[in-house]
mmCIF file of N, CA and C in Angstrom:
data_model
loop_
_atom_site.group_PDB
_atom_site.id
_atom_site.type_symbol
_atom_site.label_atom_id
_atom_site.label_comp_id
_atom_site.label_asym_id
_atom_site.label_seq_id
_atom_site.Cartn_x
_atom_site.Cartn_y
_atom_site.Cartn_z
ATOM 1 N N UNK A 1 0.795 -1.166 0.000
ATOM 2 C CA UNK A 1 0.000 0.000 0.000
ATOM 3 C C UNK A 1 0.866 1.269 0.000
ATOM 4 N N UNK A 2 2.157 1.418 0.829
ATOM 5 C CA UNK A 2 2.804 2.375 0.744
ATOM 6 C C UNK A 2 3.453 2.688 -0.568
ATOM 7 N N UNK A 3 3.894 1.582 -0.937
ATOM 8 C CA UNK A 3 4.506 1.780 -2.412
ATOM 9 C C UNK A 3 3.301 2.217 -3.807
ATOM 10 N N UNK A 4 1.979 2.098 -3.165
ATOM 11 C CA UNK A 4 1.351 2.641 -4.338
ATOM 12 C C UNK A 4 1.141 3.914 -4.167
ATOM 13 N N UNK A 5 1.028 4.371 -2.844
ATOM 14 C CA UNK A 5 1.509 5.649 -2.511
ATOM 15 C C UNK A 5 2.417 6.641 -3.109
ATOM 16 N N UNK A 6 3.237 6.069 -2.794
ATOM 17 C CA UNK A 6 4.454 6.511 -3.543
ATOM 18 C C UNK A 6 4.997 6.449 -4.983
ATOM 19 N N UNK A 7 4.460 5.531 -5.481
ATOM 20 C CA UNK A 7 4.067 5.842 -7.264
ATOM 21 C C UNK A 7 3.461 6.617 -7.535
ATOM 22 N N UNK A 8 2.368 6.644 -6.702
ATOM 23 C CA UNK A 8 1.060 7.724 -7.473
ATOM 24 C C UNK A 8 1.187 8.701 -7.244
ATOM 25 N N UNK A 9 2.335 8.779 -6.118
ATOM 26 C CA UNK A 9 3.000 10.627 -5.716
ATOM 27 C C UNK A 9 4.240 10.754 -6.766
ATOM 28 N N UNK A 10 4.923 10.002 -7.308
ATOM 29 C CA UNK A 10 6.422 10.148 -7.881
ATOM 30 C C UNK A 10 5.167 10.641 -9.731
ATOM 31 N N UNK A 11 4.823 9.718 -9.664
ATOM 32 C CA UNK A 11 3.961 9.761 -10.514
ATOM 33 C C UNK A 11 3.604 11.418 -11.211
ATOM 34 N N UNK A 12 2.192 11.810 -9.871
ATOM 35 C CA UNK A 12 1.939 13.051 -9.512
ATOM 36 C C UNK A 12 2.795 13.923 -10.211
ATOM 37 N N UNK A 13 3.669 14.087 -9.646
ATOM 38 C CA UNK A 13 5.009 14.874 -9.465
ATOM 39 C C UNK A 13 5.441 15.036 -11.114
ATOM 40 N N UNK A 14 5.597 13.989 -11.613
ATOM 41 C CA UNK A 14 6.451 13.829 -13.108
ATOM 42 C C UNK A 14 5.280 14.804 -14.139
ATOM 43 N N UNK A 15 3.788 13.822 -13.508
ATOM 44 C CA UNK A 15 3.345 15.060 -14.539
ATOM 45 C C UNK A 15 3.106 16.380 -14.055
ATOM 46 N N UNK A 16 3.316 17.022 -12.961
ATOM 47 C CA UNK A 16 3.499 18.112 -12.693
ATOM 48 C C UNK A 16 4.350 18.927 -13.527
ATOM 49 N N UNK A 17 5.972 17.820 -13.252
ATOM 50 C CA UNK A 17 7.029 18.881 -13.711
ATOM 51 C C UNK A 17 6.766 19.085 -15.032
ATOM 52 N N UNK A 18 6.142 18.278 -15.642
ATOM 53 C CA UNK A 18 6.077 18.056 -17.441
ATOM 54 C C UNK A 18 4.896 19.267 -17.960
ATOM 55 N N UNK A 19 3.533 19.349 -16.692
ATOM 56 C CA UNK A 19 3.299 20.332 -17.314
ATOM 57 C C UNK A 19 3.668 21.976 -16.803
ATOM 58 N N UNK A 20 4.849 22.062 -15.550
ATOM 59 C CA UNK A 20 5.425 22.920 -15.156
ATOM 60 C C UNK A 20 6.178 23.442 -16.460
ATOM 61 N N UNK A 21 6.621 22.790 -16.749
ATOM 62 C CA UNK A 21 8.122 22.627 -18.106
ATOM 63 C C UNK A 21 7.142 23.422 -19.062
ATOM 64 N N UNK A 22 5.770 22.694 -19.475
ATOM 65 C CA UNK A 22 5.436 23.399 -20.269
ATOM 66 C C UNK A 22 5.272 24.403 -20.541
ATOM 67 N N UNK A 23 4.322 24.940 -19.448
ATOM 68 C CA UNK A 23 3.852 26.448 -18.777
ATOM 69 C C UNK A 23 4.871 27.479 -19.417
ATOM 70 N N UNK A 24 6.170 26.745 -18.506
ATOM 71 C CA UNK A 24 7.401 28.008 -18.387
ATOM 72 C C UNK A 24 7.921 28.478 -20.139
ATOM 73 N N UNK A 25 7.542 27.220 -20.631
ATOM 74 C CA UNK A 25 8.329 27.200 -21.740
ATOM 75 C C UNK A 25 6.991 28.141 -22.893
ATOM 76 N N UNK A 26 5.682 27.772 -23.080
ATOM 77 C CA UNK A 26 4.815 28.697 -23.271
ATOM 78 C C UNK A 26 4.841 30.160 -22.968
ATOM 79 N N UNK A 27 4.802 30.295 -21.404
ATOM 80 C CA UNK A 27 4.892 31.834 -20.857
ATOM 81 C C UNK A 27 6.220 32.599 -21.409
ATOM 82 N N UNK A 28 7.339 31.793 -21.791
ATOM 83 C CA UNK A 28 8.657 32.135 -22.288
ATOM 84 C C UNK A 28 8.494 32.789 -23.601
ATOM 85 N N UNK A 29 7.521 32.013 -24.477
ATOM 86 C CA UNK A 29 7.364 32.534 -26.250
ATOM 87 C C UNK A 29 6.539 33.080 -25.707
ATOM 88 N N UNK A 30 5.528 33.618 -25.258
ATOM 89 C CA UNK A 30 4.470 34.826 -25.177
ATOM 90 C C UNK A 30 5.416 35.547 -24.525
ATOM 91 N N UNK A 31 6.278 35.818 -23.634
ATOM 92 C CA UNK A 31 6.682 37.086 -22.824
ATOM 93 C C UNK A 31 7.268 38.082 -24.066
ATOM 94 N N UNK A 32 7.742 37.414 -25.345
ATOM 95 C CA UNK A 32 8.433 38.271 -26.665
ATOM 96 C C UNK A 32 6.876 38.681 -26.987
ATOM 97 N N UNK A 33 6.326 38.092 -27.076
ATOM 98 C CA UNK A 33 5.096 38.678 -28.057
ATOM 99 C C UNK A 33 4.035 39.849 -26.941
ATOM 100 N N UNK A 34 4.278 39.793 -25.512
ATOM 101 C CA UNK A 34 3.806 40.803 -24.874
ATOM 102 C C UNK A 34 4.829 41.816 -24.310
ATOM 103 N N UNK A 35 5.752 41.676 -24.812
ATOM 104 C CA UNK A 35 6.819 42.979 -24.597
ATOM 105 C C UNK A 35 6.879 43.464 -26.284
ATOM 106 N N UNK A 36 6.606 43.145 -27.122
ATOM 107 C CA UNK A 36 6.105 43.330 -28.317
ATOM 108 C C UNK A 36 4.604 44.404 -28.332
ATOM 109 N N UNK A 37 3.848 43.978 -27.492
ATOM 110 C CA UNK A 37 2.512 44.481 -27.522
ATOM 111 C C UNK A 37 2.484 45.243 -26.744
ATOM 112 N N UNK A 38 3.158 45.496 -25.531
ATOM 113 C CA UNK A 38 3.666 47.178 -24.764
ATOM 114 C C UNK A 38 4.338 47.973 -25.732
ATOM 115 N N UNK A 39 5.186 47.437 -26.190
ATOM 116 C CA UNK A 39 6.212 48.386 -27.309
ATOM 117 C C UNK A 39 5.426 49.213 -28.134
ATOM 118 N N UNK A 40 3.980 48.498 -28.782
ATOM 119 C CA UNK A 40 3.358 48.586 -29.640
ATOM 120 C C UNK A 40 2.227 49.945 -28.857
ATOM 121 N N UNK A 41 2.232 49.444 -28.156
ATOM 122 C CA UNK A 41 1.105 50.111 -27.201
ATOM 123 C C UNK A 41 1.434 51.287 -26.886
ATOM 124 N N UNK A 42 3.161 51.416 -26.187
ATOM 125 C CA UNK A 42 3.717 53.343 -26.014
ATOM 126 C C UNK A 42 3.810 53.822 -27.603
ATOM 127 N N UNK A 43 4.192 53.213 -28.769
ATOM 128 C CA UNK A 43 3.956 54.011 -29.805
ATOM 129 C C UNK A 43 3.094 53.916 -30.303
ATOM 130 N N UNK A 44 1.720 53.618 -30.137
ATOM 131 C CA UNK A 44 0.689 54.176 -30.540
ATOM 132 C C UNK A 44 0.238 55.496 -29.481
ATOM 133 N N UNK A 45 0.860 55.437 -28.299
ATOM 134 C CA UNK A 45 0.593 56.252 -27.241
ATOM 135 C C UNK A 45 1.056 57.995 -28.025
ATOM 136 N N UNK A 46 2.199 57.567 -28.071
ATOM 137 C CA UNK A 46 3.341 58.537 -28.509
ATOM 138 C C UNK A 46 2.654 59.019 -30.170
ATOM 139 N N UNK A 47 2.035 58.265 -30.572
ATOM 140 C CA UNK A 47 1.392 58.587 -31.848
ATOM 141 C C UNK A 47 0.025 59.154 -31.571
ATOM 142 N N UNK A 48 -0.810 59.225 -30.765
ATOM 143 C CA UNK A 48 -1.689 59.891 -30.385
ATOM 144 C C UNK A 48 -1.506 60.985 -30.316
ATOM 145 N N UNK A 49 -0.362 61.397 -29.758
ATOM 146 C CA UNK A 49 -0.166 62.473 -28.369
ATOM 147 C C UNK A 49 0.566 63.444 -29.581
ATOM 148 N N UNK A 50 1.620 62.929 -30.643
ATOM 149 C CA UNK A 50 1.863 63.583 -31.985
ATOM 150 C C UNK A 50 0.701 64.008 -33.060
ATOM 151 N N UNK A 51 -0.081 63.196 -33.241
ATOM 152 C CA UNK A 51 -1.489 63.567 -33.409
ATOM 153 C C UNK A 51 -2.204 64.957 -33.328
ATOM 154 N N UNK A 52 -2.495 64.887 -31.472
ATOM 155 C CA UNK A 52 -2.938 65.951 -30.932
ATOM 156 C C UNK A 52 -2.401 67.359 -31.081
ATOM 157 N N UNK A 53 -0.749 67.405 -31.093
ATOM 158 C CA UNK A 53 -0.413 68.115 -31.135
ATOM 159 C C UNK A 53 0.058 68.546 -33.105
ATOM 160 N N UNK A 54 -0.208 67.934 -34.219
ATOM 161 C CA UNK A 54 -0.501 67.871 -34.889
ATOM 162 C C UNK A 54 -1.871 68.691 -35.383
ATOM 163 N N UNK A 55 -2.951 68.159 -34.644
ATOM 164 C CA UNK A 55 -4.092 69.010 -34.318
ATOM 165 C C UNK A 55 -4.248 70.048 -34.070
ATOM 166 N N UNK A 56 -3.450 70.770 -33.238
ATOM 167 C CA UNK A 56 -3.339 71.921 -32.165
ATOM 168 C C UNK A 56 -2.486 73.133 -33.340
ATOM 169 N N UNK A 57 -1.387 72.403 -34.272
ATOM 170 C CA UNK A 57 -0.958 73.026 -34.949
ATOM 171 C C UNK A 57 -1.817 73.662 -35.947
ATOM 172 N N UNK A 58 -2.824 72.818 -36.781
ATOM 173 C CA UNK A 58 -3.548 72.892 -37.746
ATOM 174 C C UNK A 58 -4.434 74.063 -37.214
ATOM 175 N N UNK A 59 -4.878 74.027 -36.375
ATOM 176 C CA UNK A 59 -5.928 74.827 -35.679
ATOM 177 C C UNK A 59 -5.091 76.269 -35.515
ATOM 178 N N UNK A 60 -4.386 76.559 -35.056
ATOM 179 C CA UNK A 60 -3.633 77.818 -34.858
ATOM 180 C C UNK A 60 -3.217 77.872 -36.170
ATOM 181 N N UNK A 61 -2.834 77.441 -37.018
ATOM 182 C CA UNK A 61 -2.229 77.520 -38.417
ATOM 183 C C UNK A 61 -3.997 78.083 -39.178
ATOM 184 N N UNK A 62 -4.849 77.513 -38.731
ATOM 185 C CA UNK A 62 -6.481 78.180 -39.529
ATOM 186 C C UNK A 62 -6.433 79.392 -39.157
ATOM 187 N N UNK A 63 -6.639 79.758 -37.870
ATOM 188 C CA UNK A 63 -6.889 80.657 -37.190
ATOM 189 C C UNK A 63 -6.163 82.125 -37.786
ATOM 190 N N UNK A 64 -4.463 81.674 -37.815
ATOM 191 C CA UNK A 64 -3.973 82.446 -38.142
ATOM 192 C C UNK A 64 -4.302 82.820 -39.645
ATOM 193 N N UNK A 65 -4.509 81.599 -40.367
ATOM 194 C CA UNK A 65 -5.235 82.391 -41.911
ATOM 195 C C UNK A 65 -6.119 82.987 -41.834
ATOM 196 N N UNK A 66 -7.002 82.524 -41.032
ATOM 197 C CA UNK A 66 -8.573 83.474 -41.109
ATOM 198 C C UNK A 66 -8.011 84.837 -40.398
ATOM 199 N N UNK A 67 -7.086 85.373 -39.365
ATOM 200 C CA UNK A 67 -6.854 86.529 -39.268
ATOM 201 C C UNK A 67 -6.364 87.534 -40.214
ATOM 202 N N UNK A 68 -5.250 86.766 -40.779
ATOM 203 C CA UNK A 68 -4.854 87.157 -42.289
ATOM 204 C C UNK A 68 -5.950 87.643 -43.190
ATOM 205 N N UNK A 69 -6.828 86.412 -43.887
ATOM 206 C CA UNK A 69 -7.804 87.022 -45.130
ATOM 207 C C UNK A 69 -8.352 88.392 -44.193
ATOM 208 N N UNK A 70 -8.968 88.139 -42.726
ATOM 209 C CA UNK A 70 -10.065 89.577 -42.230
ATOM 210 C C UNK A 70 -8.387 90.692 -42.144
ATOM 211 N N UNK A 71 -7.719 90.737 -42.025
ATOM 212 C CA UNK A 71 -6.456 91.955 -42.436
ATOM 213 C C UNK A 71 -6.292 92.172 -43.532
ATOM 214 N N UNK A 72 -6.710 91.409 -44.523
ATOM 215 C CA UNK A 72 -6.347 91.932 -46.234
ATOM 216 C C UNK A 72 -7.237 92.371 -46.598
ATOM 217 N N UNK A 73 -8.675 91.912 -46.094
ATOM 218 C CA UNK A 73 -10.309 92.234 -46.491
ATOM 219 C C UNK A 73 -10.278 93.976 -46.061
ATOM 220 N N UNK A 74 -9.729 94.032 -44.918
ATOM 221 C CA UNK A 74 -9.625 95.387 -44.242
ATOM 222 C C UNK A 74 -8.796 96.256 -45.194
ATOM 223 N N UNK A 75 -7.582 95.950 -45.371
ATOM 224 C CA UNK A 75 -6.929 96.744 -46.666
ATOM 225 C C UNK A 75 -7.444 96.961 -47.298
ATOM 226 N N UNK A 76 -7.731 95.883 -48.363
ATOM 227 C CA UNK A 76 -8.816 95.814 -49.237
ATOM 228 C C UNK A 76 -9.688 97.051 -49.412
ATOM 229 N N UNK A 77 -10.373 96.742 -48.263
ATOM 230 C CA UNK A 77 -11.594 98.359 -48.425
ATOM 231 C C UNK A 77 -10.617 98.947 -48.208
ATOM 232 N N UNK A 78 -9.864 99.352 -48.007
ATOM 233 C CA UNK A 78 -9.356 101.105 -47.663
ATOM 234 C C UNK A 78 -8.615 101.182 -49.072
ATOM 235 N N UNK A 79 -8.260 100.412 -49.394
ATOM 236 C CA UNK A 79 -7.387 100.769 -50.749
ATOM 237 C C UNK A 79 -8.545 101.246 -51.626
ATOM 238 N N UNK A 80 -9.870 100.314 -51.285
ATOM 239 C CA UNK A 80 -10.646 100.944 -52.792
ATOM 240 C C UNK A 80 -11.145 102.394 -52.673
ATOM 241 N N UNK A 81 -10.733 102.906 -50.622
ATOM 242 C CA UNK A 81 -11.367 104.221 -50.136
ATOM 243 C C UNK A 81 -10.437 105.142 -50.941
ATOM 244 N N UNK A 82 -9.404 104.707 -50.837
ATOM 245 C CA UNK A 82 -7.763 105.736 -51.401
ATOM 246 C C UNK A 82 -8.317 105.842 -52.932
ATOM 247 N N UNK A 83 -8.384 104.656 -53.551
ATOM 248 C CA UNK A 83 -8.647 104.682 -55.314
ATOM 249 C C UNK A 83 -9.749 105.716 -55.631
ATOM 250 N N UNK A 84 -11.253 105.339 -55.075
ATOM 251 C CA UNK A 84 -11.649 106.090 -54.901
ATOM 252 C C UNK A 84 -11.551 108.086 -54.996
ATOM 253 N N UNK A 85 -10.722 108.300 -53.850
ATOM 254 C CA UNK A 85 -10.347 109.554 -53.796
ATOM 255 C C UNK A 85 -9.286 110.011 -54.666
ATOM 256 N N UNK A 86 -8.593 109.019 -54.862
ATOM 257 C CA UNK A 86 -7.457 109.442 -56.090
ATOM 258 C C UNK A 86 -8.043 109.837 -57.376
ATOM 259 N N UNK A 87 -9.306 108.840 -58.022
ATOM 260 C CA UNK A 87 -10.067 108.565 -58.684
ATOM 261 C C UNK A 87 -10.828 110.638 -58.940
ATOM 262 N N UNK A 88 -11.379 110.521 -57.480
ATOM 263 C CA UNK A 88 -12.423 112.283 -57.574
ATOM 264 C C UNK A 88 -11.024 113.555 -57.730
ATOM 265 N N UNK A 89 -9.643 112.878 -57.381
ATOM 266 C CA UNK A 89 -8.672 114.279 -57.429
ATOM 267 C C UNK A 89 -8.263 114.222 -58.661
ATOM 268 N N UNK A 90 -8.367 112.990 -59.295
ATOM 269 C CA UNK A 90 -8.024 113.182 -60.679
ATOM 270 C C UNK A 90 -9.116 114.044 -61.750
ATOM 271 N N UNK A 91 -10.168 113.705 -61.563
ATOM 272 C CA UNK A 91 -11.361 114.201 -62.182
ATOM 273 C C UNK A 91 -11.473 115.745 -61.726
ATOM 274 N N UNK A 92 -10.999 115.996 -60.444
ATOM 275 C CA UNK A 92 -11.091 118.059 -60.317
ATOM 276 C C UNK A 92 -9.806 118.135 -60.940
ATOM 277 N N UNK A 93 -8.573 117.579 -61.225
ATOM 278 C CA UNK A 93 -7.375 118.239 -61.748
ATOM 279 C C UNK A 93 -7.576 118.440 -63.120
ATOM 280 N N UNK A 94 -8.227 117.961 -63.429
ATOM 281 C CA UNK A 94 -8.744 118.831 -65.099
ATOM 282 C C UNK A 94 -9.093 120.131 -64.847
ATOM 283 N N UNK A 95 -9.834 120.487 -63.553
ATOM 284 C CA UNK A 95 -10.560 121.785 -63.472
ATOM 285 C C UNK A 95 -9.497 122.616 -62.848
ATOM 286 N N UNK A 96 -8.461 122.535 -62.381
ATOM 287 C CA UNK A 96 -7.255 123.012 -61.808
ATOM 288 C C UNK A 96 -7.121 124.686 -62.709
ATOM 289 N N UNK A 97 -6.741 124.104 -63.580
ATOM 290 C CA UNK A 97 -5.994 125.629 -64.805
ATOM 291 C C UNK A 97 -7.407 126.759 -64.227
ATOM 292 N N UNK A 98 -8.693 126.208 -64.889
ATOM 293 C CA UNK A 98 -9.998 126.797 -64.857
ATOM 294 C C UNK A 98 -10.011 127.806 -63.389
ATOM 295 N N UNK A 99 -9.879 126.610 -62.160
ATOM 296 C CA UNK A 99 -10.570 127.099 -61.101
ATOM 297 C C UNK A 99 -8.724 128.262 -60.652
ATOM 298 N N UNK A 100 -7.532 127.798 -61.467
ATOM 299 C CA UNK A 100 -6.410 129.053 -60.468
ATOM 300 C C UNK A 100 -7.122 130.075 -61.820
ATOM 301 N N UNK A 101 -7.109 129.970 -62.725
ATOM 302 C CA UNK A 101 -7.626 131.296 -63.542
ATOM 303 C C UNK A 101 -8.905 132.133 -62.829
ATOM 304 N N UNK A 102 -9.686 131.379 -62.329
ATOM 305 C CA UNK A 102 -11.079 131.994 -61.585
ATOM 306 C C UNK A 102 -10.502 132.845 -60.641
ATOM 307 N N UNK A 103 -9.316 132.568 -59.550
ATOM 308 C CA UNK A 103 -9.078 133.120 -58.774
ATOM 309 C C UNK A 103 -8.269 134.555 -58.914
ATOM 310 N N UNK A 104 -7.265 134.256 -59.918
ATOM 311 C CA UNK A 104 -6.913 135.483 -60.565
ATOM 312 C C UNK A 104 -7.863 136.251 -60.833
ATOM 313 N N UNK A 105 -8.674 136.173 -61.594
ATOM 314 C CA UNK A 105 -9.976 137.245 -62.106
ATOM 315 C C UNK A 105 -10.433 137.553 -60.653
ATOM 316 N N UNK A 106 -11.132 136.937 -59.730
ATOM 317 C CA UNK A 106 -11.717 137.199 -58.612
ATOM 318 C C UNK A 106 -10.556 138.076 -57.833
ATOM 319 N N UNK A 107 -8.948 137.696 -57.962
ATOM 320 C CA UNK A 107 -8.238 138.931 -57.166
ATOM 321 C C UNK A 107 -8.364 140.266 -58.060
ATOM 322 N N UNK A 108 -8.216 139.986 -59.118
ATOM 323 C CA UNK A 108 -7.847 141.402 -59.860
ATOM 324 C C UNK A 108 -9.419 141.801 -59.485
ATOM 325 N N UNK A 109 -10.412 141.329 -59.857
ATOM 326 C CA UNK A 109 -11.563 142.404 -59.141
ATOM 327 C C UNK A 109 -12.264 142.759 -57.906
ATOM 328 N N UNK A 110 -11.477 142.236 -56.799
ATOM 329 C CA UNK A 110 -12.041 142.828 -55.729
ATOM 330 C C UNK A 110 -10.609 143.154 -54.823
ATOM 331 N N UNK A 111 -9.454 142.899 -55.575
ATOM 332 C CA UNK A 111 -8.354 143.583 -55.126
ATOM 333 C C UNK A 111 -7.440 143.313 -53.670
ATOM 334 N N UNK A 112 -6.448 143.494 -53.883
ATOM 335 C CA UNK A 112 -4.973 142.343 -53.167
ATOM 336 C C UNK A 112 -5.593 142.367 -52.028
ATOM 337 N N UNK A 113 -5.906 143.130 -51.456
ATOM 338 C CA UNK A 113 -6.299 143.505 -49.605
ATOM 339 C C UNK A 113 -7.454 142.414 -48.717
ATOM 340 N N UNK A 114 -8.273 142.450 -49.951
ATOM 341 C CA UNK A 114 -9.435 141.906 -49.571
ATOM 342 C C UNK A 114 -9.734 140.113 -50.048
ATOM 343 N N UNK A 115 -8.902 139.819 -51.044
ATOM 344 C CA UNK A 115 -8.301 138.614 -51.240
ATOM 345 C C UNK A 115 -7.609 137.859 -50.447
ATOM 346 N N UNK A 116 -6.622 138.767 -49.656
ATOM 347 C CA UNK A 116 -5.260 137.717 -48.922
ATOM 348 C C UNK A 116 -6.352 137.142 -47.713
ATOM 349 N N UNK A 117 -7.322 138.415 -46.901
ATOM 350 C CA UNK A 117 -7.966 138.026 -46.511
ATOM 351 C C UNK A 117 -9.064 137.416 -46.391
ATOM 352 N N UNK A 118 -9.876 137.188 -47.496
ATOM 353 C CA UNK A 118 -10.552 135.777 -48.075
ATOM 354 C C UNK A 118 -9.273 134.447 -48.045
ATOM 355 N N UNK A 119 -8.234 134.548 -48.256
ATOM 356 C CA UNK A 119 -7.649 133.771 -48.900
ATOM 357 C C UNK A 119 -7.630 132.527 -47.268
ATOM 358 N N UNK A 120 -7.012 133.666 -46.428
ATOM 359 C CA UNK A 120 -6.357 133.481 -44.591
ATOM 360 C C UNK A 120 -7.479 132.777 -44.332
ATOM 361 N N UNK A 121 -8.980 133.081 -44.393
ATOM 362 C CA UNK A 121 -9.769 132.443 -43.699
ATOM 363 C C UNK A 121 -10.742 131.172 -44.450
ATOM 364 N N UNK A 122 -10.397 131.183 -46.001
ATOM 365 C CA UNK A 122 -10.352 129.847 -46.346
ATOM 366 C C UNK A 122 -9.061 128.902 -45.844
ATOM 367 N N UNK A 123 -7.920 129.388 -45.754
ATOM 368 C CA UNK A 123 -6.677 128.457 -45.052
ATOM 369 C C UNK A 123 -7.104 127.762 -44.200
ATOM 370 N N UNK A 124 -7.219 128.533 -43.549
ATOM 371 C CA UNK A 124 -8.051 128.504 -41.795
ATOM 372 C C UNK A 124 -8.766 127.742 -41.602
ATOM 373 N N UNK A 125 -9.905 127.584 -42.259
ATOM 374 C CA UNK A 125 -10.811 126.382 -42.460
ATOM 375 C C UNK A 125 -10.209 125.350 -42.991
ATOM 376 N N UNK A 126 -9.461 125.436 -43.865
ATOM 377 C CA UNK A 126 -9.254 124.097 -44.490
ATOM 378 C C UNK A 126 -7.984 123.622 -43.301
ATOM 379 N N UNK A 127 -7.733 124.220 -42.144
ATOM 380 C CA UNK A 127 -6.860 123.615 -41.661
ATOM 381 C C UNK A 127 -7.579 123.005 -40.423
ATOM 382 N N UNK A 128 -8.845 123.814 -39.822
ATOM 383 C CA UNK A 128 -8.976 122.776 -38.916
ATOM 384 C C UNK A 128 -10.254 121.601 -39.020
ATOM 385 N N UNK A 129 -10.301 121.441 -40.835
ATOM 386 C CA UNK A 129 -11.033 120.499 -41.028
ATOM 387 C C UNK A 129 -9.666 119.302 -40.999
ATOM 388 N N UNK A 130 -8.604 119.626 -41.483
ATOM 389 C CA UNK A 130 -7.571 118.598 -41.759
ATOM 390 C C UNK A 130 -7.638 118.146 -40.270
ATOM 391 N N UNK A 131 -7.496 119.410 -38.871
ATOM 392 C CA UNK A 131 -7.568 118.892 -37.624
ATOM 393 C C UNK A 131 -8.153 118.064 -36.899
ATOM 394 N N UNK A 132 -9.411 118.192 -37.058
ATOM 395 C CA UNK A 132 -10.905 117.294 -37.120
ATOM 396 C C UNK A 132 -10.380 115.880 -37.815
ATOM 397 N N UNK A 133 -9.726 115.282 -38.666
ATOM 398 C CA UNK A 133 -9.418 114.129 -38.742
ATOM 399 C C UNK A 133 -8.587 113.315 -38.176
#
């Protein structure tokens, strides 16, 4: 009786170690393939996180265009305000010769004295309309 004991424990034992052996030797080829799958895992991490900040770029990179086009849109109108006015000074400089000849005639007939002083208080005005802007 003792000796069947003791077979069926030596026994026991053998297939223990056999499927100990196995285990170790299994858990051994998976430990490459799950230090493989962490590896895999921080660079997808690290690829997220490049991503995001990828993202973050794009977004400030819009932003900054859309500030751009509303700064050129703004030029834009003012240049067509300038063209514009360049546009109406060109159209009175035809009348230029006309309107300094008018003024000559208008000095010679109401005479130097009374001219300079018409002249002072059109200045005058036209200077503190320039002020006013």
């Amino acid at each position: 009786m003792y000796n069947s004991y003791t077979s069926g424990l030596n026994e026991f034992k053998n297939r223990d170690l056999i499927l100990k052996s196995s285990f170790v030797e299994a858990f051994s080829s998976q430990q490459g393939n799950i230090n493989e799958m962490w590896n895999c895992l921080e660079k997808l991490a690290a690829l997220g996180k490049s991503i995001e900040n990828v993202s973050k770029a794009i977004e400030q990179y819009n932003k900054l265009n859309s500030d751009v086009l509303s700064f050129l849109e703004e030029v834009i109108k003012e240049l067509e305000k300038v063209i514009k006015k360049l546009e109406s000074m060109e159209a009175l400089s035809i009348y230029k010769d006309v309107i300094s000849d008018f003024f000559v005639d208008v000095r010679t007939g109401v005479g130097a004295g009374v001219w300079d002083k018409a002249e002072s208080a059109i200045n005058k005005k036209a200077q503190i309309r320039k002020s006013k802007f």
